[in-house]
Tab-separated table of C-alpha atoms and ligand atoms in Angstrom:
chain	number	residue	atom	x	y	z
A	28	MET	CA	123.603	77.924	95.733
A	29	THR	CA	122.359	79.357	98.993
A	30	LYS	CA	119.189	81.446	97.990
A	31	LYS	CA	118.893	85.042	99.174
A	32	THR	CA	115.955	86.129	101.734
A	33	ALA	CA	113.841	89.545	101.301
A	34	ILE	CA	112.173	91.555	104.499
A	35	ILE	CA	109.135	92.745	102.060
A	36	THR	CA	106.557	95.359	104.491
A	37	GLY	CA	103.014	96.215	103.204
A	38	ALA	CA	103.363	93.056	101.824
A	39	ALA	CA	99.711	91.608	101.999
A	40	ARG	CA	98.692	93.338	98.975
A	41	GLY	CA	99.678	95.453	95.873
A	42	ILE	CA	103.175	96.539	94.886
A	43	GLY	CA	104.556	94.999	97.978
A	44	LEU	CA	102.905	91.659	96.924
A	45	ALA	CA	103.491	92.288	93.372
A	46	THR	CA	107.438	92.624	94.508
A	47	ALA	CA	107.877	89.378	96.804
A	48	ARG	CA	106.053	87.097	93.516
A	49	LEU	CA	108.717	88.396	91.458
A	50	MET	CA	111.336	87.941	93.915
A	51	SER	CA	109.724	85.104	94.869
A	52	GLY	CA	110.342	83.889	91.186
A	53	GLN	CA	114.103	85.498	91.000
A	54	GLY	CA	114.349	83.028	93.289
A	55	TRP	CA	114.531	84.642	96.722
A	56	ARG	CA	113.392	83.535	99.830
A	57	VAL	CA	110.738	86.256	101.149
A	58	VAL	CA	109.672	87.354	104.538
A	59	LEU	CA	106.654	89.851	103.461
A	60	ALA	CA	105.680	91.397	106.807
A	61	ASP	CA	102.196	93.623	107.174
A	62	ILE	CA	99.955	94.757	109.846
A	63	ASP	CA	96.906	92.678	107.823
A	64	SER	CA	97.180	89.513	109.377
A	65	ASP	CA	93.749	88.103	107.569
A	66	GLU	CA	95.718	89.089	104.330
A	67	LEU	CA	98.709	88.503	104.965
A	68	ALA	CA	97.684	84.731	105.729
A	69	LEU	CA	95.571	84.160	102.945
A	70	VAL	CA	98.369	85.391	100.349
A	71	ALA	CA	100.781	82.747	102.237
A	72	GLN	CA	98.735	80.014	101.847
A	73	GLY	CA	101.449	77.447	100.014
A	74	TRP	CA	103.349	79.334	99.555
A	75	ASP	CA	106.432	77.835	99.514
A	76	ASP	CA	109.516	79.824	100.823
A	77	ALA	CA	107.695	82.472	101.921
A	78	LEU	CA	107.124	83.304	105.726
A	79	ALA	CA	104.497	85.316	106.532
A	80	VAL	CA	105.384	87.901	109.835
A	81	PRO	CA	102.268	89.620	110.898
A	82	CYS	CA	103.851	93.707	111.885
A	83	ASP	CA	103.348	96.946	112.428
A	84	VAL	CA	106.383	99.084	110.835
A	85	SER	CA	105.954	101.895	113.491
A	86	ASP	CA	105.485	100.062	116.326
A	87	PRO	CA	109.785	99.569	117.537
A	88	ASP	CA	109.091	95.940	118.953
A	89	GLN	CA	106.599	94.966	116.784
A	90	VAL	CA	109.773	95.463	114.247
A	91	ALA	CA	112.646	94.347	116.524
A	92	ALA	CA	110.594	90.617	117.115
A	93	MET	CA	109.610	90.850	113.241
A	94	VAL	CA	113.293	91.170	112.257
A	95	ASP	CA	113.771	88.456	114.754
A	96	GLN	CA	111.708	85.769	113.389
A	97	ALA	CA	113.480	86.584	109.941
A	98	VAL	CA	116.719	86.339	111.122
A	99	ALA	CA	116.258	83.118	112.691
A	100	TRP	CA	113.630	81.080	110.087
A	101	SER	CA	116.607	82.530	107.193
A	102	GLY	CA	119.847	83.038	108.505
A	103	GLY	CA	120.483	86.117	107.636
A	104	ILE	CA	119.145	89.693	105.345
A	105	ASP	CA	119.849	90.346	102.045
A	106	ALA	CA	117.639	93.146	101.330
A	107	LEU	CA	115.261	95.759	102.833
A	108	VAL	CA	111.706	96.844	100.769
A	109	ASN	CA	110.978	99.377	102.813
A	110	ASN	CA	107.776	99.291	101.310
A	111	ALA	CA	103.976	99.607	103.613
A	112	GLY	CA	102.896	103.444	103.102
A	113	VAL	CA	99.008	104.941	104.106
A	114	ALA	CA	97.752	107.793	101.861
A	115	ASP	CA	95.766	110.309	102.955
A	116	PHE	CA	94.184	113.215	100.537
A	117	ARG	CA	92.909	116.655	103.002
A	118	PRO	CA	93.733	120.155	102.584
A	119	MET	CA	95.767	121.744	105.526
A	120	GLY	CA	93.443	123.154	107.660
A	121	GLU	CA	91.540	119.738	107.487
A	122	THR	CA	95.022	117.878	108.681
A	123	ASP	CA	94.568	118.022	112.692
A	124	LEU	CA	97.477	116.168	114.310
A	125	ALA	CA	96.791	112.970	114.717
A	126	ILE	CA	95.989	112.091	111.365
A	127	TRP	CA	99.807	114.303	110.324
A	128	ARG	CA	101.156	111.694	113.335
A	129	ARG	CA	99.961	108.415	111.741
A	130	ILE	CA	100.579	109.374	108.225
A	131	MET	CA	104.062	109.857	109.489
A	132	SER	CA	104.144	106.907	111.535
A	133	VAL	CA	104.053	104.255	108.899
A	134	ASN	CA	105.602	106.176	106.051
A	135	LEU	CA	108.444	107.641	107.886
A	136	ASP	CA	108.988	106.319	110.928
A	137	GLY	CA	107.917	102.385	109.771
A	138	VAL	CA	111.375	103.134	107.294
A	139	PHE	CA	113.768	104.168	109.955
A	140	LEU	CA	112.861	101.199	111.835
A	141	CYS	CA	113.002	98.905	109.780
A	142	SER	CA	115.600	99.690	108.743
A	143	GLN	CA	117.418	99.940	112.068
A	144	ALA	CA	116.801	96.572	112.537
A	145	ALA	CA	117.671	95.210	109.882
A	146	ILE	CA	121.050	97.249	109.024
A	147	PRO	CA	122.982	94.724	111.485
A	148	HIS	CA	121.838	92.184	109.548
A	149	LEU	CA	122.098	93.545	106.249
A	150	ALA	CA	126.183	94.291	106.967
A	151	ARG	CA	126.763	90.581	107.256
A	152	THR	CA	125.445	90.185	104.520
A	153	GLY	CA	126.320	93.250	102.537
A	154	GLY	CA	122.276	93.754	101.805
A	155	ALA	CA	120.751	96.376	100.197
A	156	ILE	CA	117.769	98.914	101.404
A	157	VAL	CA	115.026	100.190	99.032
A	158	ASN	CA	112.852	102.780	100.042
A	159	ILE	CA	109.818	103.086	98.209
A	160	ALA	CA	108.604	107.054	98.833
A	161	SER	CA	106.503	108.237	95.622
A	162	ILE	CA	105.893	111.303	93.016
A	163	SER	CA	104.217	113.061	95.577
A	164	GLY	CA	107.428	113.387	97.387
A	165	LEU	CA	109.513	115.058	94.061
A	166	ARG	CA	106.736	117.633	93.496
A	167	ALA	CA	104.762	119.090	95.194
A	168	SER	CA	101.200	119.007	95.143
A	169	THR	CA	97.377	120.284	97.016
A	170	LEU	CA	95.909	118.210	99.736
A	171	ARG	CA	98.929	115.972	100.248
A	172	VAL	CA	100.879	117.573	103.639
A	173	ALA	CA	101.167	114.679	105.193
A	174	TYR	CA	101.770	112.110	102.489
A	175	GLY	CA	104.128	114.494	100.493
A	176	THR	CA	105.997	115.916	103.259
A	177	SER	CA	106.386	111.733	104.949
A	178	LYS	CA	108.156	110.419	101.229
A	179	ALA	CA	109.905	113.434	100.810
A	180	ALA	CA	111.517	112.893	103.506
A	181	VAL	CA	111.705	109.194	102.254
A	182	ILE	CA	113.952	110.037	100.078
A	183	HIS	CA	116.122	111.989	102.046
A	184	LEU	CA	116.526	109.140	104.906
A	185	THR	CA	117.419	107.060	101.541
A	186	ARG	CA	120.371	109.853	100.999
A	187	GLN	CA	120.877	109.236	104.844
A	188	GLN	CA	121.520	105.695	104.747
A	189	ALA	CA	123.858	105.612	101.633
A	190	ALA	CA	126.266	108.335	103.287
A	191	GLU	CA	126.860	106.566	106.096
A	192	LEU	CA	126.089	102.766	105.357
A	193	GLY	CA	128.147	102.554	102.365
A	194	GLN	CA	131.493	101.650	104.449
A	195	GLN	CA	129.311	98.410	105.696
A	196	GLY	CA	128.660	97.723	102.350
A	197	ILE	CA	124.768	98.577	101.654
A	198	ARG	CA	123.295	100.108	99.379
A	199	ALA	CA	120.491	102.008	99.727
A	200	ASN	CA	118.103	103.398	97.401
A	201	CYS	CA	113.948	104.354	96.894
A	202	VAL	CA	112.030	104.075	94.809
A	203	ALA	CA	109.468	106.373	94.002
A	204	PRO	CA	105.994	105.632	91.539
A	205	GLY	CA	103.956	106.964	90.112
A	206	PRO	CA	99.804	106.316	90.329
A	207	VAL	CA	99.262	102.396	90.467
A	208	ASP	CA	95.712	100.928	90.825
A	209	THR	CA	95.997	99.920	94.539
A	210	LYS	CA	93.940	100.269	97.439
A	211	LEU	CA	95.451	102.850	98.370
A	212	ALA	CA	95.427	104.646	95.003
A	213	LEU	CA	91.773	103.929	94.974
A	214	ALA	CA	91.105	105.271	98.233
A	215	VAL	CA	92.476	108.541	97.439
A	216	HIS	CA	92.017	109.563	93.062
A	217	SER	CA	88.678	110.212	92.302
A	218	PRO	CA	87.451	110.242	88.780
A	219	GLU	CA	88.782	113.832	88.808
A	220	ILE	CA	92.575	112.825	89.904
A	221	ARG	CA	92.729	109.335	87.296
A	222	ALA	CA	92.202	111.661	84.309
A	223	ALA	CA	94.045	114.494	85.249
A	224	TYR	CA	96.627	111.877	85.757
A	225	HIS	CA	96.232	110.901	82.170
A	226	ASP	CA	96.501	114.105	81.043
A	227	ALA	CA	100.115	114.762	83.133
A	228	ILE	CA	101.801	111.207	81.956
A	229	PRO	CA	103.395	111.501	79.190
A	230	LEU	CA	102.783	107.474	78.410
A	231	ASN	CA	99.238	107.914	79.605
A	232	ARG	CA	97.815	105.993	81.563
A	233	TYR	CA	98.635	104.800	85.821
A	234	GLY	CA	101.513	102.059	85.829
A	235	ARG	CA	100.533	98.496	87.546
A	236	GLU	CA	102.366	97.335	90.416
A	237	ASP	CA	104.864	94.370	88.621
A	238	GLU	CA	106.391	97.501	86.428
A	239	ILE	CA	107.282	98.670	90.164
A	240	ALA	CA	108.219	95.651	91.207
A	241	GLN	CA	110.818	95.274	88.760
A	242	ALA	CA	112.326	98.806	89.171
A	243	ILE	CA	112.575	97.801	93.183
A	244	ALA	CA	113.674	93.885	92.284
A	245	PHE	CA	116.096	95.325	90.216
A	246	LEU	CA	117.568	97.768	93.198
A	247	CYS	CA	117.860	95.323	95.781
A	248	SER	CA	119.886	92.919	92.697
A	249	GLU	CA	123.304	92.832	92.331
A	250	ARG	CA	122.971	93.854	88.944
A	251	ALA	CA	122.090	97.292	91.141
A	252	SER	CA	125.610	96.740	93.006
A	253	TYR	CA	127.552	99.807	92.004
A	254	VAL	CA	123.894	101.488	92.792
A	255	THR	CA	123.545	103.911	95.992
A	256	GLY	CA	121.582	107.303	96.956
A	257	GLN	CA	119.750	106.479	93.802
A	258	VAL	CA	116.152	107.861	93.617
A	259	LEU	CA	114.250	106.023	90.833
A	260	ALA	CA	110.686	107.785	89.149
A	261	ALA	CA	109.023	104.568	87.706
A	262	ASP	CA	106.521	106.810	87.401
A	263	GLY	CA	105.698	107.115	83.345
A	264	GLY	CA	107.472	110.794	82.708
A	265	PHE	CA	105.315	112.186	84.910
A	266	GLU	CA	108.788	113.906	87.813
A	267	ALA	CA	110.518	114.705	83.447
A	268	THR	CA	107.458	116.809	82.653
A	269	GLY	CA	108.725	120.259	84.054
A	270	VAL	CA	105.820	121.973	81.978
A	271	GLY	CA	103.786	118.785	81.019
A	272	LEU	CA	100.506	121.151	80.188
A	273	PRO	CA	97.968	118.432	78.302
A	274	ALA	CA	97.510	121.733	75.657
A	275	LEU	CA	100.784	122.040	74.699
A	276	ARG	CA	101.265	118.275	74.110
A	277	ALA	CA	98.672	118.143	72.198
A	278	VAL	CA	99.897	120.751	69.247
B	306	NAD	N1	99.550	103.416	94.428
B	306	NAD	C1	99.863	104.554	94.123
B	306	NAD	O1	99.577	104.860	93.016
B	306	NAD	C2	101.859	104.731	94.267
B	306	NAD	C3	101.691	106.018	93.808
B	306	NAD	C4	103.025	106.205	95.022
B	306	NAD	C5	103.338	105.427	96.420
B	306	NAD	N2	102.957	104.729	96.573
B	306	NAD	C6	103.675	103.908	97.386
B	306	NAD	O2	103.384	102.062	97.721
B	306	NAD	C7	103.576	101.900	98.626
B	306	NAD	C8	102.702	100.364	98.410
B	306	NAD	O3	101.238	100.924	98.274
B	306	NAD	P1	100.142	99.963	97.241
B	306	NAD	O4	99.649	101.700	96.592
B	306	NAD	O5	100.497	99.140	97.191
B	306	NAD	O6	99.191	100.303	98.885
B	306	NAD	P2	97.956	98.804	99.969
B	306	NAD	O7	97.222	100.080	100.411
B	306	NAD	O8	97.603	98.350	98.453
B	306	NAD	O9	99.669	98.492	100.652
B	306	NAD	C9	99.810	98.910	100.948
B	306	NAD	C10	100.090	97.403	102.137
B	306	NAD	O10	100.421	98.383	103.336
B	306	NAD	C11	99.883	97.984	104.979
B	306	NAD	N3	100.109	98.224	105.409
B	306	NAD	C12	99.816	100.193	105.956
B	306	NAD	N4	99.830	100.395	106.958
B	306	NAD	C13	100.528	99.201	107.977
B	306	NAD	C14	101.742	99.083	108.931
B	306	NAD	N5	101.937	99.928	109.601
B	306	NAD	N6	102.597	98.383	109.111
B	306	NAD	C15	102.474	97.390	108.029
B	306	NAD	N7	101.680	97.371	107.546
B	306	NAD	C16	101.227	98.140	106.660
B	306	NAD	C17	99.440	97.107	104.154
B	306	NAD	O11	97.970	96.540	105.113
B	306	NAD	C18	99.184	97.126	102.891
B	306	NAD	O12	98.842	95.725	102.482
B	306	NAD	C19	103.184	102.717	99.696
B	306	NAD	O13	104.341	103.238	100.118
B	306	NAD	C20	102.891	103.685	98.672
B	306	NAD	O14	102.644	104.973	99.341
B	306	NAD	C21	101.873	104.412	95.630
């Protein structure tokens, strides 16, 4: 049986790398796309059936070249995981236009551009798009005017994709992770934020990269063949708890 091919953006580390490793173990060929070409080259060393392609997802020319390279290598694309993302936590008043644009260009434009370049190929295979949003796109909070808004937009973009691409046989879904110990989270989660997350999450802990990867791989797979337009919060129960006051849970 011919192997299926997945493009995974932001695959040099964190959730993207965990997803690439999991899917590779499940028999997929994986295209690892990331802006960090050094880290990418390191992780791809000796990895059979993986192609590393340095790419800034916010640059339309680089995205087009990455997708061309992927198709030349594999012959087709069966799944696109739009995982590359950047975070920034600061008050609205300190979020200048350059910061806003940087977050939007990677987190939102990147999803739009990679999807648009991959759609003709996904239409040929009846493939799947999985976009990585965040609980910050489902629930508003302080300090995330750019990050949270970009992720809320990714959730709506997923629904737009599902609505429009279904007739081409393409499914589009979204995974909204809760906090996961990656470089991205370490950069923006202070010890106080970490403790508060533990309190607010019914499972009382951060998620692991491989737990998010399992949700992503499921939505890419045939096991999710009738699932499209959905947001799967892999978040330890965070989104479900409207009044998740630690004081109430302790009673
Ligand atoms: N870690 C968390 O707590 C958490 C929670 C919710 C959502 N997420 C989302 O999960 C995704 C993965 O995050 P992570 O925690 O693994 O972060 P990470 O920082 O460990 O990995 C992100 C990867 O994306 C790459 N990247 C950044 N900008 C890029 C660009 N312009 N083009 C291509 N690649 C680029 C980085 O080089 C890095 O390898 C992100 O979209 C993030 O917003 C993470």
